[in-house]
Short mmCIF file of C-alpha atoms and ligand atoms in Angstrom, two decimals:
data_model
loop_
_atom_site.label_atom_id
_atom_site.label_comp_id
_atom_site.label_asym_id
_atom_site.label_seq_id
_atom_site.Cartn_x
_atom_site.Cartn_y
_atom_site.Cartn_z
CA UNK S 601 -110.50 107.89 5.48
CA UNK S 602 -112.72 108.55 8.23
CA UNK S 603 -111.71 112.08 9.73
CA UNK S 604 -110.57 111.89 13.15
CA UNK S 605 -113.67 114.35 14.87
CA UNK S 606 -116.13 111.55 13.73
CA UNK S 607 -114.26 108.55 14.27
CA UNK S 608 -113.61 109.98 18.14
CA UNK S 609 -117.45 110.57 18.44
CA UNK S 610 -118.40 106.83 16.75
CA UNK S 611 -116.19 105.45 19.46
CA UNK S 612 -118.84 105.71 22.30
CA UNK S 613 -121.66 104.04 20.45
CA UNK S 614 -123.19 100.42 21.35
CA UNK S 615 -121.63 97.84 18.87
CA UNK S 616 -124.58 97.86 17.07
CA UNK S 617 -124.68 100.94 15.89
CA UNK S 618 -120.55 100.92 15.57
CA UNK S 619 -120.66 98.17 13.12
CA UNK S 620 -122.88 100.85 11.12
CA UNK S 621 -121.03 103.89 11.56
CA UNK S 622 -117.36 102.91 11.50
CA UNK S 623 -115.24 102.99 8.51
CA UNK S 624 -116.69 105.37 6.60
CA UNK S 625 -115.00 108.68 5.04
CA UNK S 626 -117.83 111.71 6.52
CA UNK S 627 -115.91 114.53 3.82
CA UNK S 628 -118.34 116.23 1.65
CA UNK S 629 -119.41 114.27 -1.21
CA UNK S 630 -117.39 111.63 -0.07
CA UNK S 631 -119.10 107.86 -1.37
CA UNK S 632 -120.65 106.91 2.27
CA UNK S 633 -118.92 103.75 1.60
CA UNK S 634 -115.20 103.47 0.78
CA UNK S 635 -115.58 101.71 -2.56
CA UNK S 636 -113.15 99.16 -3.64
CA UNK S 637 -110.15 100.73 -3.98
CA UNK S 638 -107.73 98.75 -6.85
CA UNK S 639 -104.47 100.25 -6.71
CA UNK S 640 -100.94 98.91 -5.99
CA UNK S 641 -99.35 102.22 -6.09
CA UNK S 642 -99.86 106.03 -5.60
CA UNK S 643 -98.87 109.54 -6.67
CA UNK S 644 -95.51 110.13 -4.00
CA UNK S 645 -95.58 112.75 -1.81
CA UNK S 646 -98.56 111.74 0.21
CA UNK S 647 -99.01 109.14 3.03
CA UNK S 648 -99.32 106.05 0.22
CA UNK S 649 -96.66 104.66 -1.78
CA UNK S 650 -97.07 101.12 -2.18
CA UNK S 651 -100.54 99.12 -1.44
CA UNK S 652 -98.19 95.91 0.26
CA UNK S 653 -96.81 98.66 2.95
CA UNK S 654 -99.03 101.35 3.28
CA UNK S 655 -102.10 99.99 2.67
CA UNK S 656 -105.28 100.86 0.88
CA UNK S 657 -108.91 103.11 2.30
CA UNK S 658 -110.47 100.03 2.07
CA UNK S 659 -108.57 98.25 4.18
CA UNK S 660 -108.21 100.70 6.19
CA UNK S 661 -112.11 100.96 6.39
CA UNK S 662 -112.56 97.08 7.69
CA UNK S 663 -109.78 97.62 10.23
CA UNK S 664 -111.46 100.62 11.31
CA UNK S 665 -114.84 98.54 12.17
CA UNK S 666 -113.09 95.13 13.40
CA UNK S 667 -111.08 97.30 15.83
CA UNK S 668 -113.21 99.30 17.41
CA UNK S 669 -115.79 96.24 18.15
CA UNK S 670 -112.70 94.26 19.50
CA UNK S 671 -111.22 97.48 21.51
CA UNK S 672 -108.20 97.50 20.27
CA UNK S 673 -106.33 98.25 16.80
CA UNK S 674 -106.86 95.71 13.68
CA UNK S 675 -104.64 94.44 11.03
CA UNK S 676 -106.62 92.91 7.27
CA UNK S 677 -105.11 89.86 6.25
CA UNK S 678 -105.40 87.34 3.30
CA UNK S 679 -106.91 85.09 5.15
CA UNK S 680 -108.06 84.18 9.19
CA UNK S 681 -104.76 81.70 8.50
CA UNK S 682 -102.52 84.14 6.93
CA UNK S 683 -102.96 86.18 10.17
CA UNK S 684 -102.47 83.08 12.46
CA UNK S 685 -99.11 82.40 10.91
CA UNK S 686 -98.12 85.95 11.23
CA UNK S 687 -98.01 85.26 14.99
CA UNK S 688 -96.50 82.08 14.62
CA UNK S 689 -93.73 83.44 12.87
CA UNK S 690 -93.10 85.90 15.33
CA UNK S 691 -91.53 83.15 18.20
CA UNK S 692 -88.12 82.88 19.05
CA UNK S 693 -86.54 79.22 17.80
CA UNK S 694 -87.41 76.89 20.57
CA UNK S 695 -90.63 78.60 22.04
CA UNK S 696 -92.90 76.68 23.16
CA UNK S 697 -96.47 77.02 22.48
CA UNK S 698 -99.54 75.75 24.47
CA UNK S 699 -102.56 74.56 22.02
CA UNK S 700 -105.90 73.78 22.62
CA UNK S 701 -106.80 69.47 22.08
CA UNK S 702 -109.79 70.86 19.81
CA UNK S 703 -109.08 73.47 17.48
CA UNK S 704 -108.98 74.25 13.88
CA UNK S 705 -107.10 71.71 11.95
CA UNK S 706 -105.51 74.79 9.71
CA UNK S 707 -103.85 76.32 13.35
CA UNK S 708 -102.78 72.33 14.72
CA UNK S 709 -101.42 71.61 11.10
CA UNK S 710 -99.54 74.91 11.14
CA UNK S 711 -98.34 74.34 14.81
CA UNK S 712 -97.35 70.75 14.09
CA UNK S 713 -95.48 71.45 10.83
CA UNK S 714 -93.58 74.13 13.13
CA UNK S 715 -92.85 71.22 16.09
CA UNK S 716 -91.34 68.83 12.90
CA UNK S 717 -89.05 71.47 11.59
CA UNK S 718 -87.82 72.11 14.96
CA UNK S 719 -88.90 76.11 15.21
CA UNK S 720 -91.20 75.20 18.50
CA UNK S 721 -92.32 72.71 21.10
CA UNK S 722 -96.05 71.92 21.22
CA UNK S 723 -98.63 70.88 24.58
CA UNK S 724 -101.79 70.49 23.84
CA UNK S 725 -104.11 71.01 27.04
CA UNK S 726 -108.01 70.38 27.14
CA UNK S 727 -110.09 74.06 26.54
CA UNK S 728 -111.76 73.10 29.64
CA UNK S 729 -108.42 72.51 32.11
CA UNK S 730 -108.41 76.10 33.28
CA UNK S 731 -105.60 74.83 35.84
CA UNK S 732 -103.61 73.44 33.27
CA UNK S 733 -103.73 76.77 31.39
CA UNK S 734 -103.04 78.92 33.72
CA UNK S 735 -99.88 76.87 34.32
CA UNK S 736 -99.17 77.16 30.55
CA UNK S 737 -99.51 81.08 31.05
CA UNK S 738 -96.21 80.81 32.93
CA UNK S 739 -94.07 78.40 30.97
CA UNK S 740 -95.30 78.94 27.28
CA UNK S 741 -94.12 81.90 25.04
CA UNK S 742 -97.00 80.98 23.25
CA UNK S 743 -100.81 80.73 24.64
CA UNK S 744 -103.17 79.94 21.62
CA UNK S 745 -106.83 79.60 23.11
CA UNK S 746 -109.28 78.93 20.62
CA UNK S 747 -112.65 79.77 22.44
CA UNK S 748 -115.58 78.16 21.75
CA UNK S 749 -113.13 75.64 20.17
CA UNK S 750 -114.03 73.76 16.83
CA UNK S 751 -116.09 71.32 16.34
CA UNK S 752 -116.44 70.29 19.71
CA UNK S 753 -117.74 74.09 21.17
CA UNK S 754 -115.91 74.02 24.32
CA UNK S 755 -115.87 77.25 26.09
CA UNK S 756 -112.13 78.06 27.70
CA UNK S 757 -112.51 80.76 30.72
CA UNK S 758 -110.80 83.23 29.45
CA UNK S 759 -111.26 85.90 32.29
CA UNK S 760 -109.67 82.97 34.80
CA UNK S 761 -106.61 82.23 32.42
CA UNK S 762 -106.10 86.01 30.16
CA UNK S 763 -105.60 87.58 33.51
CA UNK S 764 -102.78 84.98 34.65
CA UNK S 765 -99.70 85.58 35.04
CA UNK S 766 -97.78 85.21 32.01
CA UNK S 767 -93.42 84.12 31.24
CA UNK S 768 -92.36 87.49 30.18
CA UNK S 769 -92.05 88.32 26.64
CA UNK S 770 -94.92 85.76 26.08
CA UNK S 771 -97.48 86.34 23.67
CA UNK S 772 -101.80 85.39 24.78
CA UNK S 773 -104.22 84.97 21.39
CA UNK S 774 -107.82 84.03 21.94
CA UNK S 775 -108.95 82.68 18.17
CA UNK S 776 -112.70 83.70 18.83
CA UNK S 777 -114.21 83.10 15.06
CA UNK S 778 -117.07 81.35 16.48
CA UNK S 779 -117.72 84.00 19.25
CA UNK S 780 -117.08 86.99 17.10
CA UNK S 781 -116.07 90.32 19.10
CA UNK S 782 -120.33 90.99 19.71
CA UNK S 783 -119.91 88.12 21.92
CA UNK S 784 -116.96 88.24 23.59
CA UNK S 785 -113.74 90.75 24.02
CA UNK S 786 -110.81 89.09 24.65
CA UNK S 787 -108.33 92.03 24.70
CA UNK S 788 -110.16 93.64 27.34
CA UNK S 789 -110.05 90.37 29.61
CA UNK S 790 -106.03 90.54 28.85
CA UNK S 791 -105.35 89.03 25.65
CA UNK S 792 -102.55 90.20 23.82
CA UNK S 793 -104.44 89.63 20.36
CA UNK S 794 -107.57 88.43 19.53
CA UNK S 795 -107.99 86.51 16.05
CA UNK S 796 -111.28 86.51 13.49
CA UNK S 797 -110.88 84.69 10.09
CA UNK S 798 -113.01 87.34 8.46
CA UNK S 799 -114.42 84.19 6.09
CA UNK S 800 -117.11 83.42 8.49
CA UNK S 801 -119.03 85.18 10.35
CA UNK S 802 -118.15 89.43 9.48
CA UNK S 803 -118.04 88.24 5.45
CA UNK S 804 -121.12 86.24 6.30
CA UNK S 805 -122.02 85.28 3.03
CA UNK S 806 -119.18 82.31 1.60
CA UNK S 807 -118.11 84.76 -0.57
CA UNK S 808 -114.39 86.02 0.57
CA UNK S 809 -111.71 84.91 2.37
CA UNK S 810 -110.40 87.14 4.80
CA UNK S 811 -108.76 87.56 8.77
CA UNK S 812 -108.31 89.99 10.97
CA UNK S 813 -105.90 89.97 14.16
CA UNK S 814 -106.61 92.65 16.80
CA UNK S 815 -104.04 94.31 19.79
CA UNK S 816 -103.62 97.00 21.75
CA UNK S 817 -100.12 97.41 22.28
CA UNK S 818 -99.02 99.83 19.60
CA UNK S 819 -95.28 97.86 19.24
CA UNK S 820 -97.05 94.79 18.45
CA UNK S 821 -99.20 96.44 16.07
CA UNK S 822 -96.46 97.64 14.56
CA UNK S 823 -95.02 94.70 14.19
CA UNK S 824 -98.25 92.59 12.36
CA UNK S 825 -98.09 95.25 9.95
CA UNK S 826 -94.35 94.18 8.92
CA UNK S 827 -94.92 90.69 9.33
CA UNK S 828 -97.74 91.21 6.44
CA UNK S 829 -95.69 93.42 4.61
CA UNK S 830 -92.77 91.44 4.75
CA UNK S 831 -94.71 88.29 3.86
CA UNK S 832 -97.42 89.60 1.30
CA UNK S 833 -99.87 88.43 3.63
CA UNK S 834 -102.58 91.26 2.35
CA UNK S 835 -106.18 91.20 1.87
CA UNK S 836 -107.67 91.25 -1.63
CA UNK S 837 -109.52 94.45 -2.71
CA UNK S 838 -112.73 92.98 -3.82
CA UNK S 839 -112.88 90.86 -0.35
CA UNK S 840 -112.16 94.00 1.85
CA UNK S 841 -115.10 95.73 0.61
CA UNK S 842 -117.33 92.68 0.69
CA UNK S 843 -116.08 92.13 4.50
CA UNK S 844 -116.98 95.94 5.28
CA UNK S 845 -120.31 95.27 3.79
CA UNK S 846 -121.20 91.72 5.49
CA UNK S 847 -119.73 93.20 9.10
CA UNK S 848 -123.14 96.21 8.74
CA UNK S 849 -125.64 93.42 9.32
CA UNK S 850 -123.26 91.00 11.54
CA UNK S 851 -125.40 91.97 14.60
CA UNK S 852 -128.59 91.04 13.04
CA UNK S 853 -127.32 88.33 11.14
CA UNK S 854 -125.99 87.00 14.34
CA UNK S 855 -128.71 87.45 16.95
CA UNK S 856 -131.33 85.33 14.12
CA UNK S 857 -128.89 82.67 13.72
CA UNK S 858 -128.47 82.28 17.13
CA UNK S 859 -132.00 82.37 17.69
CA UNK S 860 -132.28 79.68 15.38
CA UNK S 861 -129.28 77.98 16.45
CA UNK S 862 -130.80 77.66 20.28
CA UNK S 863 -133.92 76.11 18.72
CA UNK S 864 -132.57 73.29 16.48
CA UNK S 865 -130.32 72.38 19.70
CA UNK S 866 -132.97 72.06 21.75
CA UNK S 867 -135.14 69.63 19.70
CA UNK S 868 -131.13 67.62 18.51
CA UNK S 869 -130.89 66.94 22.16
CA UNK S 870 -133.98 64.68 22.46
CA UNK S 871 -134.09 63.19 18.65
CA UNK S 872 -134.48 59.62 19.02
CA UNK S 873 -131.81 59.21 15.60
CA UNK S 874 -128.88 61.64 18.03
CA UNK S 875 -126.96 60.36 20.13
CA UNK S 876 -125.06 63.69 21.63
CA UNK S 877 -125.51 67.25 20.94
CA UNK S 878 -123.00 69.92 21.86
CA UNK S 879 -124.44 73.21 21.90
CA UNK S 880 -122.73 75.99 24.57
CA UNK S 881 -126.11 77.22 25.27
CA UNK S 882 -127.42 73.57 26.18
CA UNK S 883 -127.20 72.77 30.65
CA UNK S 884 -125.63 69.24 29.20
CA UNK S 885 -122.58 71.05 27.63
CA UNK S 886 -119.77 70.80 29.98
CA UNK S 887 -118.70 74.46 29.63
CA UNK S 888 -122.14 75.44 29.95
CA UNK S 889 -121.33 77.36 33.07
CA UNK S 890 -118.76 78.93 31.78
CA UNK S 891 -120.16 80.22 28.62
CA UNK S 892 -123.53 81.73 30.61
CA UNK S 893 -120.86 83.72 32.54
CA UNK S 894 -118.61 84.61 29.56
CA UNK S 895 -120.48 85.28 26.26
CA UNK S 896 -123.41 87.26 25.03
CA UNK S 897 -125.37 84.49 23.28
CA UNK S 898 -124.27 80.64 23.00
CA UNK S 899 -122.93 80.65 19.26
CA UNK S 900 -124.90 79.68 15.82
CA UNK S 901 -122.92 76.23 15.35
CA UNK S 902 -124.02 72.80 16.56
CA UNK S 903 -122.31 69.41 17.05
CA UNK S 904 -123.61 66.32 16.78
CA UNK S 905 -123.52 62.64 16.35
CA UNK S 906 -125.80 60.55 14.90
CA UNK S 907 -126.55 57.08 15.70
CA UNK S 908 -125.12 54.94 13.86
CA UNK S 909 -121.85 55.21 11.21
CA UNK S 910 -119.97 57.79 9.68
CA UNK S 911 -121.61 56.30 6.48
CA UNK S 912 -125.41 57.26 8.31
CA UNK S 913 -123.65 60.90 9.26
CA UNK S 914 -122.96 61.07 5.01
CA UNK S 915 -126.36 60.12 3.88
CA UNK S 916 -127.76 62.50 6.67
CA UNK S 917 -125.62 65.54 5.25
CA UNK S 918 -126.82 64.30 1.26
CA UNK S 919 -130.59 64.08 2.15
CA UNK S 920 -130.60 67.60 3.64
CA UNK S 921 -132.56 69.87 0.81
CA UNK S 922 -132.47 73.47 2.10
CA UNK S 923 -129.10 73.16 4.09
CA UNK S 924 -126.51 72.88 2.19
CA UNK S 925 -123.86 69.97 2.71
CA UNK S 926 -120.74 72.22 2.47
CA UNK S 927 -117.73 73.02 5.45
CA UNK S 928 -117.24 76.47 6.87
CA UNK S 929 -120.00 78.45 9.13
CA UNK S 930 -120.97 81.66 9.79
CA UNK S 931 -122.91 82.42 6.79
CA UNK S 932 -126.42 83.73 5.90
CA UNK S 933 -127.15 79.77 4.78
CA UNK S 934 -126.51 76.69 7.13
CA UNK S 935 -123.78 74.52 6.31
CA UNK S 936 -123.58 71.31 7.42
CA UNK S 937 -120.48 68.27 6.99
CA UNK S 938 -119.32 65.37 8.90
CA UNK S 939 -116.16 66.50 10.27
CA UNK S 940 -113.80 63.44 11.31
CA UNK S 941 -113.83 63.20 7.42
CA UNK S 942 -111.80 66.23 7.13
CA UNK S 943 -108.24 65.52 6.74
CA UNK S 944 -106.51 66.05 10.72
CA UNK S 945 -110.19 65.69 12.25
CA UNK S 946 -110.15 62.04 11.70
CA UNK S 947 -110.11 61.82 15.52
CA UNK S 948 -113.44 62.80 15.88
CA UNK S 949 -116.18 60.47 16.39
CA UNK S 950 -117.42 59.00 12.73
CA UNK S 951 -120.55 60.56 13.41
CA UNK S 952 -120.18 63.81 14.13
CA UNK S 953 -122.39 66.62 12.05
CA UNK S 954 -121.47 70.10 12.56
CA UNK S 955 -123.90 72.38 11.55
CA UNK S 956 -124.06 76.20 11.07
CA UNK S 957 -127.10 77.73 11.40
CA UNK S 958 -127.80 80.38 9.12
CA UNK S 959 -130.79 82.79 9.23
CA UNK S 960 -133.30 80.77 7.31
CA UNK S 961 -136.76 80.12 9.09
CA UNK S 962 -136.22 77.83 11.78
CA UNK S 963 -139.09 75.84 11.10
CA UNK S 964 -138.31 75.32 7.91
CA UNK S 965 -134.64 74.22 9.13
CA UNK S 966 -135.90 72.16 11.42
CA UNK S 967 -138.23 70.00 8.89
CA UNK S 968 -135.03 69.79 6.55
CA UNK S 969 -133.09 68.05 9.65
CA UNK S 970 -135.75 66.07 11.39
CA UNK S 971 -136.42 64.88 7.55
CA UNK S 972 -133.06 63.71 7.13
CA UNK S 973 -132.66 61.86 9.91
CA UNK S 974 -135.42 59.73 9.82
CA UNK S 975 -134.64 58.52 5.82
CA UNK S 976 -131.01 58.44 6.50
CA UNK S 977 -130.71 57.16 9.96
CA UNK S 978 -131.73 53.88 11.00
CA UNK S 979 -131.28 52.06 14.68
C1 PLP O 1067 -111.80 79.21 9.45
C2 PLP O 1067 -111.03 79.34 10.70
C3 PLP O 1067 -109.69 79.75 10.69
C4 PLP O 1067 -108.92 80.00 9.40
O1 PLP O 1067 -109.45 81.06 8.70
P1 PLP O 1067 -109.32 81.17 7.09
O2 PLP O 1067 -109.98 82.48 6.79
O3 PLP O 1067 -110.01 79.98 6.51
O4 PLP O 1067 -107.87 81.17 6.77
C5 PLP O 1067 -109.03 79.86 11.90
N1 PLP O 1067 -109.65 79.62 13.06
C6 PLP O 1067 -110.93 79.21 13.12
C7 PLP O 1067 -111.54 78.94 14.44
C8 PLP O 1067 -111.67 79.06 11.94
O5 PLP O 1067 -112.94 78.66 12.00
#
């Protein structure tokens, strides 16, 4: 892949520009991107044997950009989950792991099906108790922040509680999907890995599922790789490449949807058919504070509930025209669904919408939304 002169000199460019330049193989007449790469198995005698252990270029390629925008050393998975359960797997029988209250339901069913077979203990703490966190950092083998957490966008403080002291042996993961590594870099606040399911925001475009986890410590790096060896956790050839080529315009993709995201907030928080909207970048959010201090832009997702029923929340998300009424987020097009109707959200209020903005005009967005309220919602 990428020879080492030119992947040393890439190193020292704004992420920007990195998310441009990594990954690539600079050889003479080299394609000047690695193109999918279908192969399970290779001519012996080189560095390649068998796809499952040794990997393929373009793997190699999307671990090459992730990485280096997270400062560490990345690992391709199947999946953002396939990845999560990699670390999972790694705790001794009777760890104990500390969870956030609001996180993805795919990590809290994982962690619970784990607590009923008896491989772990489970405490969930509030994103927003950094006391009770840092007190986790001592008696957990497990620390799983997820930060801003889903749906309800609270910001942990990550520099207060990755820098605590920790049990020894213990193992810190900040699950930063909706911050992605532009806006925040958890390794270098002391994180042991950082987390991306690759599906949202680098693929960008609902087509691929994907995850990444990043570290620095070369024995734990090491040790991913088994785990997805050992487990056939690997990333799909087609989806690699497609991940490489959403994570070139992530930055631009990312600075209009949060643009767009900071507008439609803004004008949610005083619609007369909303009753509360949780936006990081909004004074009313209680992690506000914290998320001016920590990240470099407030997110491109939204929460928030409508007056009224979960049954005013549906006919909201099917009057919507140019949104589309579909889970997930990070993508080019805004998504919106009520999320206590997902099954192990159904503790969320009725209500709730969460919506992520794409890069559409916001005007147009916001006549969609303002639209749909007023036919679907009635006080
Ligand atoms: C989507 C998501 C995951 C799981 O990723 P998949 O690629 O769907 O397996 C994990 N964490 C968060 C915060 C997510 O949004």
């Amino acid at each position: 892949m990428a020879d080492a002169r030119s992947a040393h000199d890439t190193r020292d460019l704004s992420p920007h520009s990195w998310l441009v330049a990594a990954g690539r193989d600079r050889r003479p007449d080299a394609p000047l991107n690695v193109p999918p790469c279908p192969a399970s198995n290779f001519v012996l005698g080189g560095q390649r044997a068998y796809a499952r252990d040794d990997g393929t270029p373009g793997w190699e390629a999307l671990e090459a950009i992730v990485g280096g925008l997270e400062g560490g050393a990345a690992v391709a998975f199947a999946s953002g989950m396939a990845g999560i359960a990699a670390l999972f797997d790694d705790l001794p029988t009777g760890a104990i792991v500390a969870l956030p209250d609001d996180c993805y339901q795919g990590v809290a069913g994982l962690a619970m099906a784990g607590q009923r077979r008896g491989r772990w203990t489970v405490r969930r703490i509030a994103v927003a108790d950094t006391a009770a966190w840092v007190d986790a950092c001592s008696a957990c083998d497990l620390v799983w922040l997820e930060s801003p957490s889903n749906p309800l966008l609270a910001v942990a403080d990550l520099a207060t509680i990755c820098g605590a002291p920790r049990r020894p042996g213990a193992t810190l993961v900040v699950d930063h999907t909706f911050a992605t590594p532009l806006t925040q870099r958890p390794l270098a606040l002391g994180a042991d890995a950082s987390v991306e399911s690759v599906t949202k925001f680098i693929g960008g475009h609902s087509d691929l599922l994907g995850g990444v986890v990043s570290v620095r410590d070369p024995k734990r790096l090491a040790a991913l790789r088994h785990a997805r060896e050992l487990a056939g956790a690997t990333p799909g050839t087609l989806e690699v490449f497609l991940a490489a080529r959403g994570a070139r315009t992530l930055a631009v993709r990312l600075e209009r949807a949060q643009h767009n995201a900071g507008i439609l907030a803004a004008r949610l928080a005083v619609h007369p058919h909303v009753a509360v909207t949780r936006y990081p970048g909004l004074p009313s959010h209680p992690t506000h504070e914290v998320a001016r201090r920590q990240l470099k832009g407030f997110g491109t997702v939204i929460s928030f509930d409508v007056h009224g029923s979960a049954a005013a929340a549906e006919a909201v998300c099917a009057t919507v025209a140019l949104i589309q009424h579909a889970t997930s987020l990070g993508a080019v097009e805004s998504t919106m669904e009520r999320r206590a109707g997902v099954p192990g959200q159904e503790h969320l209020p009725p209500s709730l919408l969460r919506l992520s903005v794409g890069i559409e005009d916001v005007d147009d967005l916001w006549a969609d939304l303002d639209r749909a309220l007023r036919v679907a919602v009635t006080r």
